PDB file of C-alpha atoms in Angstrom:
ATOM      1  CA  GLN A   1     -75.994  38.250 174.148  1.00 67.00           C
ATOM      2  CA  VAL A   2     -74.055  37.497 170.986  1.00 77.00           C
ATOM      3  CA  GLN A   3     -72.067  34.336 170.444  1.00 90.00           C
ATOM      4  CA  LEU A   4     -69.570  33.649 167.690  1.00 95.00           C
ATOM      5  CA  VAL A   5     -68.076  30.168 167.591  1.00 96.00           C
ATOM      6  CA  GLU A   6     -65.216  29.299 165.284  1.00 97.00           C
ATOM      7  CA  SER A   7     -64.213  25.786 164.329  1.00 97.00           C
ATOM      8  CA  GLY A   8     -62.262  23.966 161.630  1.00 97.00           C
ATOM      9  CA  GLY A   9     -58.750  24.752 162.829  1.00 97.00           C
ATOM     10  CA  GLY A  10     -56.022  22.169 163.011  1.00 97.00           C
ATOM     11  CA  LEU A  11     -52.621  21.066 161.773  1.00 98.00           C
ATOM     12  CA  VAL A  12     -52.010  21.130 158.028  1.00 98.00           C
ATOM     13  CA  GLN A  13     -48.962  20.878 155.817  1.00 98.00           C
ATOM     14  CA  ALA A  14     -47.783  23.817 153.783  1.00 98.00           C
ATOM     15  CA  GLY A  15     -49.676  23.986 150.517  1.00 98.00           C
ATOM     16  CA  GLY A  16     -52.767  22.445 152.049  1.00 98.00           C
ATOM     17  CA  SER A  17     -56.230  23.888 152.672  1.00 98.00           C
ATOM     18  CA  LEU A  18     -58.602  24.474 155.565  1.00 98.00           C
ATOM     19  CA  ARG A  19     -62.072  25.963 155.852  1.00 98.00           C
ATOM     20  CA  LEU A  20     -63.013  27.787 159.020  1.00 98.00           C
ATOM     21  CA  PRO A  21     -66.725  28.180 159.831  1.00 98.00           C
ATOM     22  CA  CYS A  22     -67.953  30.773 162.324  1.00 96.00           C
ATOM     23  CA  ALA A  23     -71.449  30.140 163.642  1.00 94.00           C
ATOM     24  CA  ALA A  24     -73.316  33.204 164.917  1.00 91.00           C
ATOM     25  CA  SER A  25     -76.163  33.038 167.410  1.00 87.00           C
ATOM     26  CA  GLY A  26     -77.937  35.066 170.048  1.00 78.00           C
ATOM     27  CA  ARG A  27     -79.344  37.815 167.886  1.00 72.00           C
ATOM     28  CA  THR A  28     -80.237  38.483 164.301  1.00 62.00           C
ATOM     29  CA  PHE A  29     -77.238  39.914 162.512  1.00 64.00           C
ATOM     30  CA  SER A  30     -79.204  42.417 160.599  1.00 63.00           C
ATOM     31  CA  ASN A  31     -76.849  44.789 158.811  1.00 73.00           C
ATOM     32  CA  ALA A  32     -73.772  43.240 160.452  1.00 86.00           C
ATOM     33  CA  ALA A  33     -70.499  43.206 158.563  1.00 92.00           C
ATOM     34  CA  MET A  34     -68.166  40.397 159.600  1.00 93.00           C
ATOM     35  CA  GLY A  35     -64.495  39.623 159.399  1.00 97.00           C
ATOM     36  CA  TRP A  36     -61.585  37.372 160.264  1.00 98.00           C
ATOM     37  CA  PHE A  37     -58.470  38.285 162.201  1.00 98.00           C
ATOM     38  CA  ARG A  38     -55.506  36.211 163.343  1.00 98.00           C
ATOM     39  CA  GLN A  39     -52.823  36.374 165.978  1.00 98.00           C
ATOM     40  CA  ALA A  40     -49.478  34.619 165.792  1.00 96.00           C
ATOM     41  CA  PRO A  41     -47.414  33.944 168.931  1.00 90.00           C
ATOM     42  CA  GLY A  42     -45.697  37.088 170.118  1.00 93.00           C
ATOM     43  CA  LYS A  43     -47.472  39.256 167.550  1.00 96.00           C
ATOM     44  CA  GLU A  44     -50.438  41.583 167.550  1.00 96.00           C
ATOM     45  CA  ARG A  45     -53.808  40.583 166.168  1.00 97.00           C
ATOM     46  CA  GLU A  46     -53.965  41.345 162.458  1.00 98.00           C
ATOM     47  CA  PHE A  47     -56.687  41.712 159.875  1.00 98.00           C
ATOM     48  CA  VAL A  48     -57.216  38.834 157.445  1.00 98.00           C
ATOM     49  CA  ALA A  49     -60.494  39.354 155.557  1.00 98.00           C
ATOM     50  CA  ALA A  50     -63.855  41.108 155.878  1.00 97.00           C
ATOM     51  CA  ARG A  51     -67.182  41.257 154.128  1.00 94.00           C
ATOM     52  CA  SER A  52     -69.947  43.847 154.243  1.00 90.00           C
ATOM     53  CA  TYR A  53     -73.432  42.701 155.209  1.00 82.00           C
ATOM     54  CA  PHE A  54     -74.844  43.119 151.728  1.00 80.00           C
ATOM     55  CA  ASP A  55     -71.841  41.300 150.266  1.00 72.00           C
ATOM     56  CA  ILE A  56     -71.039  44.311 148.141  1.00 78.00           C
ATOM     57  CA  SER A  57     -67.553  44.802 149.499  1.00 90.00           C
ATOM     58  CA  THR A  58     -64.813  42.435 150.558  1.00 94.00           C
ATOM     59  CA  ARG A  59     -61.352  43.225 151.821  1.00 97.00           C
ATOM     60  CA  TYR A  60     -58.295  41.024 152.177  1.00 98.00           C
ATOM     61  CA  ALA A  61     -54.898  41.490 153.729  1.00 98.00           C
ATOM     62  CA  ASP A  62     -52.217  41.611 151.038  1.00 98.00           C
ATOM     63  CA  SER A  63     -50.599  38.506 152.513  1.00 98.00           C
ATOM     64  CA  VAL A  64     -53.686  36.353 151.828  1.00 98.00           C
ATOM     65  CA  LYS A  65     -55.034  37.798 148.572  1.00 98.00           C
ATOM     66  CA  GLY A  66     -55.587  35.119 145.978  1.00 98.00           C
ATOM     67  CA  ARG A  67     -55.341  32.350 148.595  1.00 98.00           C
ATOM     68  CA  PHE A  68     -58.147  33.045 151.094  1.00 98.00           C
ATOM     69  CA  THR A  69     -61.846  33.620 150.442  1.00 98.00           C
ATOM     70  CA  ILE A  70     -64.426  34.967 152.884  1.00 96.00           C
ATOM     71  CA  SER A  71     -68.053  34.018 152.379  1.00 93.00           C
ATOM     72  CA  ARG A  72     -71.321  34.004 154.267  1.00 90.00           C
ATOM     73  CA  ASP A  73     -74.323  31.686 154.402  1.00 89.00           C
ATOM     74  CA  SER A  74     -77.032  33.983 155.721  1.00 83.00           C
ATOM     75  CA  ALA A  75     -79.581  31.183 156.023  1.00 86.00           C
ATOM     76  CA  LYS A  76     -77.247  29.363 158.405  1.00 90.00           C
ATOM     77  CA  ASN A  77     -75.939  32.535 160.071  1.00 89.00           C
ATOM     78  CA  THR A  78     -72.451  31.270 159.345  1.00 92.00           C
ATOM     79  CA  LEU A  79     -69.332  33.011 158.095  1.00 94.00           C
ATOM     80  CA  TYR A  80     -66.574  31.025 156.373  1.00 97.00           C
ATOM     81  CA  LEU A  81     -62.901  31.495 155.625  1.00 98.00           C
ATOM     82  CA  GLN A  82     -61.575  29.195 152.909  1.00 98.00           C
ATOM     83  CA  MET A  83     -57.797  29.036 153.123  1.00 98.00           C
ATOM     84  CA  ASN A  84     -55.800  27.538 150.261  1.00 98.00           C
ATOM     85  CA  SER A  85     -52.072  27.260 149.562  1.00 98.00           C
ATOM     86  CA  LEU A  86     -51.350  27.631 153.259  1.00 98.00           C
ATOM     87  CA  GLU A  87     -47.938  28.826 154.344  1.00 97.00           C
ATOM     88  CA  SER A  88     -46.130  28.538 157.669  1.00 96.00           C
ATOM     89  CA  GLU A  89     -46.653  32.285 158.107  1.00 96.00           C
ATOM     90  CA  ASP A  90     -50.408  31.639 158.264  1.00 98.00           C
ATOM     91  CA  THR A  91     -49.996  29.879 161.624  1.00 98.00           C
ATOM     92  CA  GLY A  92     -51.939  31.495 164.442  1.00 98.00           C
ATOM     93  CA  VAL A  93     -55.226  31.722 166.270  1.00 98.00           C
ATOM     94  CA  TYR A  94     -58.007  32.800 163.922  1.00 98.00           C
ATOM     95  CA  TYR A  95     -60.840  34.928 165.268  1.00 98.00           C
ATOM     96  CA  CYS A  96     -64.244  35.665 163.804  1.00 97.00           C
ATOM     97  CA  ALA A  97     -65.698  39.113 164.475  1.00 96.00           C
ATOM     98  CA  ALA A  98     -68.922  41.011 163.827  1.00 93.00           C
ATOM     99  CA  ARG A  99     -69.756  44.691 163.938  1.00 92.00           C
ATOM    100  CA  ALA A 100     -73.044  46.479 164.427  1.00 88.00           C
ATOM    101  CA  ARG A 101     -72.759  48.185 161.046  1.00 89.00           C
ATOM    102  CA  ALA A 102     -73.168  47.020 157.465  1.00 89.00           C
ATOM    103  CA  ASP A 103     -70.043  48.540 155.949  1.00 92.00           C
ATOM    104  CA  VAL A 104     -66.801  46.605 155.800  1.00 94.00           C
ATOM    105  CA  ALA A 105     -63.960  47.412 158.196  1.00 95.00           C
ATOM    106  CA  THR A 106     -60.362  46.232 158.537  1.00 97.00           C
ATOM    107  CA  THR A 107     -59.392  47.355 162.042  1.00 97.00           C
ATOM    108  CA  ALA A 108     -59.993  45.273 165.138  1.00 97.00           C
ATOM    109  CA  ASN A 109     -61.444  48.157 167.139  1.00 97.00           C
ATOM    110  CA  SER A 110     -64.216  48.504 164.532  1.00 96.00           C
ATOM    111  CA  TYR A 111     -65.728  45.199 165.633  1.00 96.00           C
ATOM    112  CA  ASP A 112     -68.096  44.717 168.548  1.00 93.00           C
ATOM    113  CA  TYR A 113     -68.283  40.940 168.951  1.00 94.00           C
ATOM    114  CA  TRP A 114     -65.568  38.290 168.907  1.00 96.00           C
ATOM    115  CA  GLY A 115     -65.321  34.521 168.965  1.00 97.00           C
ATOM    116  CA  GLN A 116     -62.938  32.564 171.154  1.00 97.00           C
ATOM    117  CA  GLY A 117     -60.635  31.673 168.278  1.00 98.00           C
ATOM    118  CA  THR A 118     -59.463  28.492 166.600  1.00 98.00           C
ATOM    119  CA  GLN A 119     -55.836  27.405 166.226  1.00 98.00           C
ATOM    120  CA  VAL A 120     -54.367  26.918 162.765  1.00 98.00           C
ATOM    121  CA  THR A 121     -50.891  25.426 162.519  1.00 98.00           C
ATOM    122  CA  VAL A 122     -49.141  25.079 159.173  1.00 98.00           C
ATOM    123  CA  SER A 123     -46.110  22.848 159.120  1.00 97.00           C
ATOM    124  CA  SER A 124     -43.384  23.471 156.553  1.00 90.00           C
TER     125      SER A 124
END
């Protein structure tokens, strides 16, 4: 069984920052690429950022490039999303995901495991 647990969400003013950790447990994530997605009220889940297992490749949605950074601490089995210069459009539930392959992917159906999500609300 695989568990992904996100945390770090909350209410922040526009222009502020948050860091979201995602702790992975239950199996060794050998060769697992990981990513972040988000879902705003009334909208479909959308890709935010992803990183290949060997940290060779990263991908970002155009809307977050230059503001968000995805990183991984393999020793702690934890994925992070550093979010700076937050905007009201960044409001939503943020989900951590992992896939049973090493190469990076940007579509939700490419991922095999999901966390329960953490709410991020940016006030303008």
